[in-house]
XYZ file of C-alpha atoms in Angstrom:
363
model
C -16.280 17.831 13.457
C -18.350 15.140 14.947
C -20.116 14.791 18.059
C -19.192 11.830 20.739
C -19.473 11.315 23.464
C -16.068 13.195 25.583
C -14.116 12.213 28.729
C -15.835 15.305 29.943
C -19.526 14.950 28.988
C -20.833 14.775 25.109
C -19.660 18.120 23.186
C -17.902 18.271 19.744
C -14.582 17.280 18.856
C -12.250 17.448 16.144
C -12.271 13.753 14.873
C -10.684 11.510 11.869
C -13.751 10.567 10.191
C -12.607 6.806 10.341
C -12.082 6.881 13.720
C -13.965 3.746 15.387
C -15.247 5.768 18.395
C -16.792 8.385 16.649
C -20.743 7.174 17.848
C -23.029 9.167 15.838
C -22.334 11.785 13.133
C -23.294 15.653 13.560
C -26.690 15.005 12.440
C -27.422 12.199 14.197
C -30.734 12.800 16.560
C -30.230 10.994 20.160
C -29.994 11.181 23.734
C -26.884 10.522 26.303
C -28.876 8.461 28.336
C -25.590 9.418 30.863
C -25.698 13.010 31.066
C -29.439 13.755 30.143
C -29.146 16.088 27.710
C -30.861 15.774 23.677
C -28.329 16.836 20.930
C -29.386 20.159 19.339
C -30.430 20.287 15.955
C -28.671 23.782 14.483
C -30.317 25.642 11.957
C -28.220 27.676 10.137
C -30.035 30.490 7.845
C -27.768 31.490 4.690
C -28.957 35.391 3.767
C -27.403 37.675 1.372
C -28.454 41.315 0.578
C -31.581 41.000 -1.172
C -33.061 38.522 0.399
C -36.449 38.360 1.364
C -37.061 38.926 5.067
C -39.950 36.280 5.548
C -38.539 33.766 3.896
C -36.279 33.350 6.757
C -38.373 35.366 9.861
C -41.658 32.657 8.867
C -39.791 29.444 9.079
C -37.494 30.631 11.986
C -40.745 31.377 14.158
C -41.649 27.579 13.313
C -38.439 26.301 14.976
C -38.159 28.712 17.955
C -41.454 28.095 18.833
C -40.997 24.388 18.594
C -38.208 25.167 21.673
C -41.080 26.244 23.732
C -42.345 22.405 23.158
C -39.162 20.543 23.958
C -37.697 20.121 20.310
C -33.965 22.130 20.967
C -33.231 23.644 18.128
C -30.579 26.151 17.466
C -31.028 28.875 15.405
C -28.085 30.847 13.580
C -27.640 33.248 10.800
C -25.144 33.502 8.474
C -23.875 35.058 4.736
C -20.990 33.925 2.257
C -19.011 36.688 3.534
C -19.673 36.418 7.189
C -21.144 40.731 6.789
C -24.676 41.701 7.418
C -27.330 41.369 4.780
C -29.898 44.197 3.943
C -33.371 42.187 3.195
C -35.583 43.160 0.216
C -37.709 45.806 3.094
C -34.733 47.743 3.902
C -33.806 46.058 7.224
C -30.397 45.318 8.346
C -29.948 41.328 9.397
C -27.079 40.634 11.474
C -24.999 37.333 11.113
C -23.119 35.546 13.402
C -19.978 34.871 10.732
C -19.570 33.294 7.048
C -20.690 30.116 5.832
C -17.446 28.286 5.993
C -17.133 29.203 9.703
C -20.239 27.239 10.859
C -18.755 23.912 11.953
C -21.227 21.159 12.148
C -24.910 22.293 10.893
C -28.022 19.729 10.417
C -30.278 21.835 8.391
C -29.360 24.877 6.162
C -31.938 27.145 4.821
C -31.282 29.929 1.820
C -33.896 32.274 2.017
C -35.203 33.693 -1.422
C -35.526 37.172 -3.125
C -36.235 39.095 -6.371
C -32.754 39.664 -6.786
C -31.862 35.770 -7.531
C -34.519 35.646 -10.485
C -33.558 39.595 -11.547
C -29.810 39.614 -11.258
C -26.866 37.510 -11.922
C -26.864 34.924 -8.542
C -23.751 36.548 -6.935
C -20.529 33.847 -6.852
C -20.408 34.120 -3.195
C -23.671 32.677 -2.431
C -23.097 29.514 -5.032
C -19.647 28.500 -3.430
C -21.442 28.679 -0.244
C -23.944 26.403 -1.048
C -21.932 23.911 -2.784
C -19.655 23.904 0.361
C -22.804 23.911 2.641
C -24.090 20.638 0.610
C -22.626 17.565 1.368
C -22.501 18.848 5.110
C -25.648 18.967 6.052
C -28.559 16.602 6.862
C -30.871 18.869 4.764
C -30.615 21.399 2.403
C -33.773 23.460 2.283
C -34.304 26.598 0.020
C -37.570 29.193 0.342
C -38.984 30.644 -2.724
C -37.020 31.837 -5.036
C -33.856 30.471 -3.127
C -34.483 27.345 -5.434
C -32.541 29.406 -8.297
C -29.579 29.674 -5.948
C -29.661 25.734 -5.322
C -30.250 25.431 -8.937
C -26.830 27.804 -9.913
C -24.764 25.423 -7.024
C -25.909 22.232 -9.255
C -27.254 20.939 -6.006
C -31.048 20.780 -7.845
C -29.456 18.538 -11.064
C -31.613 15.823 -11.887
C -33.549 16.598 -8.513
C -37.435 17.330 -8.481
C -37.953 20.702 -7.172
C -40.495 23.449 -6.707
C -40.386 27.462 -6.449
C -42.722 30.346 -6.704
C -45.335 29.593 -8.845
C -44.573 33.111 -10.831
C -41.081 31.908 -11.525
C -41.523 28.224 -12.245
C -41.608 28.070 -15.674
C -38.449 30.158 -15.700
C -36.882 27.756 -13.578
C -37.627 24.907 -15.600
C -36.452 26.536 -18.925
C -33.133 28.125 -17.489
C -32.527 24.337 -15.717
C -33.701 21.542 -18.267
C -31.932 18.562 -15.798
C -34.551 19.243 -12.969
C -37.928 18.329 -12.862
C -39.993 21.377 -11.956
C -43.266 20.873 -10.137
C -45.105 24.189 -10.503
C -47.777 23.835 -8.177
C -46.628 21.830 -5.377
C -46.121 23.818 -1.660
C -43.047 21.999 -1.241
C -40.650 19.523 -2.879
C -38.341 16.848 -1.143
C -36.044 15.297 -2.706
C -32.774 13.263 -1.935
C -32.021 15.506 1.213
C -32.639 18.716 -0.984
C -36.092 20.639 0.268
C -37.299 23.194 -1.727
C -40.543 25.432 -1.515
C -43.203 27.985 -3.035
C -43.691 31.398 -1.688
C -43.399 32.431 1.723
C -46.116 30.972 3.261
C -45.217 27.444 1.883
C -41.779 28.445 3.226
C -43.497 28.294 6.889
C -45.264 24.910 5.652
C -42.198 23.553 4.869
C -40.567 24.396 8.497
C -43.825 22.730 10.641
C -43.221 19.847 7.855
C -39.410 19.617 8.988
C -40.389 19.503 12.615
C -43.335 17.272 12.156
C -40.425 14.862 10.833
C -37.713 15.459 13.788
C -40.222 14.988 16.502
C -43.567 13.835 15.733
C -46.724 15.012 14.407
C -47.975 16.028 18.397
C -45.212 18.236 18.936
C -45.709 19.737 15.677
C -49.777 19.948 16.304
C -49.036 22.223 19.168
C -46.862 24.392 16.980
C -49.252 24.501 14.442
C -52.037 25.659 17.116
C -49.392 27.962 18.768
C -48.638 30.376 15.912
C -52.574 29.527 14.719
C -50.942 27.920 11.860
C -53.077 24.681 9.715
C -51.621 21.549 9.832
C -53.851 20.933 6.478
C -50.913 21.940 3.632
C -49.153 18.980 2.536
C -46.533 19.705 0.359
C -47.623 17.950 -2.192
C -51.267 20.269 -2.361
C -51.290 22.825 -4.784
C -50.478 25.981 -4.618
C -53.904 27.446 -6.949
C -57.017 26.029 -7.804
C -57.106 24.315 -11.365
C -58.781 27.729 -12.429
C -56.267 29.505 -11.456
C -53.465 26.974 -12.683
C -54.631 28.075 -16.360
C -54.223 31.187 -18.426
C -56.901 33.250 -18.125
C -58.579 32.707 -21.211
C -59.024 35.684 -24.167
C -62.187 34.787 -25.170
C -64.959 35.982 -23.254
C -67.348 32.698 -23.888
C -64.620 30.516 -22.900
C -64.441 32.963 -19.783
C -67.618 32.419 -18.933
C -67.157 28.209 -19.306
C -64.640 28.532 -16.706
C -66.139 30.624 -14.393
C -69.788 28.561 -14.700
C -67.197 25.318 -14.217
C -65.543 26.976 -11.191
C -68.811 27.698 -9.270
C -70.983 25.085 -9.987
C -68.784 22.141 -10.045
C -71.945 20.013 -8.989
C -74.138 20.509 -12.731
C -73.977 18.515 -15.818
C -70.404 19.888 -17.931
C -70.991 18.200 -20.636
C -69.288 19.375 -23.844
C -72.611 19.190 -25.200
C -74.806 21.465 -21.870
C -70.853 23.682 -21.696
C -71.276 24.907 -25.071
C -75.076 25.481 -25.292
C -74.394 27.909 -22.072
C -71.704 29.511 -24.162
C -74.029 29.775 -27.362
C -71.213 27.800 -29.331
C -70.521 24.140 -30.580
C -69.082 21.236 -28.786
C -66.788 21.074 -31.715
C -65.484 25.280 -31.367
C -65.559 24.555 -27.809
C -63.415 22.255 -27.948
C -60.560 24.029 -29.899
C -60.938 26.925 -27.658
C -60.078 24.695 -25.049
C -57.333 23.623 -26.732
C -55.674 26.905 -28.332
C -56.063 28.680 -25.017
C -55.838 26.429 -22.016
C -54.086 23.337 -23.744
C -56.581 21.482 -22.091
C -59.854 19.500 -23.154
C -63.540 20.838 -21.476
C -63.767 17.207 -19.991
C -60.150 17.659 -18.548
C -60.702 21.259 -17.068
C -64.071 19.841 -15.542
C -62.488 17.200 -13.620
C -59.677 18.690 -12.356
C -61.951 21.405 -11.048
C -64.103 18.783 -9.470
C -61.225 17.020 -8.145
C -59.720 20.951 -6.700
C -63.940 20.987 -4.908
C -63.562 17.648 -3.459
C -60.174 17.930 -1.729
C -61.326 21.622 0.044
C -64.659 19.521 0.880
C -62.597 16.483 2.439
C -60.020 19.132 4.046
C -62.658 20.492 5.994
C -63.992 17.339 7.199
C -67.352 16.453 5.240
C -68.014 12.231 4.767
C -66.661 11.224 1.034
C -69.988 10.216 0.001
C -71.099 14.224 0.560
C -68.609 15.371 -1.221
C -68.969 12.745 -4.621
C -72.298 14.507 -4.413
C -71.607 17.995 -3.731
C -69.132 18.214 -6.575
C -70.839 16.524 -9.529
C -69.263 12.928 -9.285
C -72.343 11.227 -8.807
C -70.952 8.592 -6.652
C -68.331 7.994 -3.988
C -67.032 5.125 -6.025
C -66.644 7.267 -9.054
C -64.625 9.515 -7.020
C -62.614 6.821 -5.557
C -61.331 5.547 -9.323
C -60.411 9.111 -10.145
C -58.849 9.824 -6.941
C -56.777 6.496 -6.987
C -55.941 7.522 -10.972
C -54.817 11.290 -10.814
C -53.576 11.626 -7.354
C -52.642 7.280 -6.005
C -54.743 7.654 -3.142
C -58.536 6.758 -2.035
C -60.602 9.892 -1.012
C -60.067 8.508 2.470
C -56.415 8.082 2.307
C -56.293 11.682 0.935
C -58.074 13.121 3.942
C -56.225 10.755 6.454
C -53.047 12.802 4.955
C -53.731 15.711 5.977
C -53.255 14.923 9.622
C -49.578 15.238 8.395
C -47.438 17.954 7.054
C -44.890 15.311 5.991
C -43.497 15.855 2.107
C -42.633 12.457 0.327
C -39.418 11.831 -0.602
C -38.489 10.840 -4.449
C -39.143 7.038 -3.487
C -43.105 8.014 -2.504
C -42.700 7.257 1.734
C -42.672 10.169 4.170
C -40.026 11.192 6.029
């Protein structure tokens, strides 16, 4: 099914694909300058029993309330069997039919839930997917609905995210994709996938930021009293929380003095004298627990400080200072080496929601 432009006004229309007055494919995002009218982007939301009920209720909010500013999307609801789903809470979600009765969709989302880490993924769901695939503009999954991408083959050599809980699990049950733990949102190839349910909603301002503009997606964002401050590529914890939390209480306490006073002197040397150990014992403590280096853990802390301080607005030079760089310029090298962007660049980003795609631009 394409859409063209009819003898009586622009609608769809059952088409050979070769056909040489087919003008824009289902996806396609344009005006008919002759009748006035945008095409509608449709949404179609792929639930199952199980399924968590924010992981599609959060993103669908983004998109309806993007309607109230102009952007025409259509919303729909569907299951591999075309039957209503019961969500994780109890609730009964009605559908409008199966998956392989949608027609033409631009964006499919399938929603996450316990049940796709706990039990076998159910058959239904994967053949839906794999039909849904090569489809749709964008294939998006929330949560734990990157396990059900994962089952289609759709996340094969893809890089892809999920909730942090259940990342490792993904990346051991799927060795062919590239699991990035802590990121709020992955894009790759077409194939969107994202942490936990807020990060879900992320994701959805993200997708209308790039349909119709950062503006129109501002005064989404300041609708629903959302932040337009979550790239997808921020992480989802702290670096202390990114670690194990550590057996041994002296190491405990080298974290936590770390954590809340990025600005001192960490020093192997000053970190171990506040410990009451050696630089040398500190280090393989460090090493056995956190697989990490003192030095390491320090900077990626500091680094952690400095982006909060540059999210909420203070002058790089402030922040080099409040978090123990010593200078701006030292901050700038390390930003430049661990993350390819200038403190500036970093905090001109997050005027966007926009995830990069696997070749670095935005979308």
């Amino acid at each position: 099914m394409f859409w063209e432009r009819g003898k009586d006004g622009p609608g769809w229309y059952a088409m050979d694909p070769t056909d040489a007055d087919i003008l824009l494919a289902a996806t396609a995002d344009w005006r008919d300058e002759r009748w006035g009218c945008a095409v509608t982007r449709r949404i179609a939301f792929v639930v199952f029993d199980g399924m968590k009920m924010l992981d599609v209720a959060g993103p669908a909010e983004v998109f309806a309330e993007a309607n109230r500013f102009g952007a025409g999307y259509s919303l729909t609801y569907v299951s591999p069997s075309g039957t209503p789903a019961t969500t994780s809470v109890g609730t009964r979600l009605e559908v409008g039919g199966a998956v392989q009765d949608l027609g033409a969709v631009d964006t499919a989302v399938v929603s996450g839930g316990d049940v796709l880490v706990t039990e076998p993924i159910p058959r239904s769901l994967v053949e839906a997917i794999q039909y849904l695939h090569p489809r749709v503009r964008r294939l998006v999954s929330i949560c734990t609905g990157s396990f059900a991408l994962a089952a289609a083959g759709v996340l094969a050599a893809r890089r892809a995210t999920t909730h942090w809980r259940h990342a490792s699990l993904l990346a051991r049950a799927n060795p062919d994709i590239r699991v990035e733990p802590d990121a709020l949102f992955v894009e790759d190839r077409g194939v969107f996938t994202s942490a936990g349910v807020s990060a879900g909603i992320d994701l959805a301002l993200a997708l209308v930021e790039g349909d119709h503009g950062p503006d129109l997606a501002r005064d989404v964002a300041r609708s629903l009293v959302m932040f337009m401050q979550r790239p997808g590529g921020q992480s989802q914890f702290s670096a202390p929380l990114t670690v194990q939390a550590p057996r041994t209480p002296m190491l405990r306490d080298a974290l936590d003095l770390v954590a809340a006073h990025p600005e001192l002197d960490h020093s192997a040397q000053s970190l171990a004298a506040h410990v009451g150990v050696s630089p040398r014992h500190l280090a393989r403590l460090f090493a056995a627990e956190l697989d990490t280096s003192p030095a390491r853990f320090v900077e990626r802390t500091r680094l952690d400080h400095a982006k909060a301080l540059l999210d909420a607005g203070h002058s790089v030079a402030e922040t080099a200072r409040r978090v123990g760089f010593g200078s701006a310029e030292t901050m700038r090298r390390l930003f430049v080496a661990r993350l390819g962007v200038s403190p500036s660049q970093y905090r001109t980003r997050f005027a966007t929601t926009s995830p990069r795609n696997s070749s670095g631009s935005l979308r």
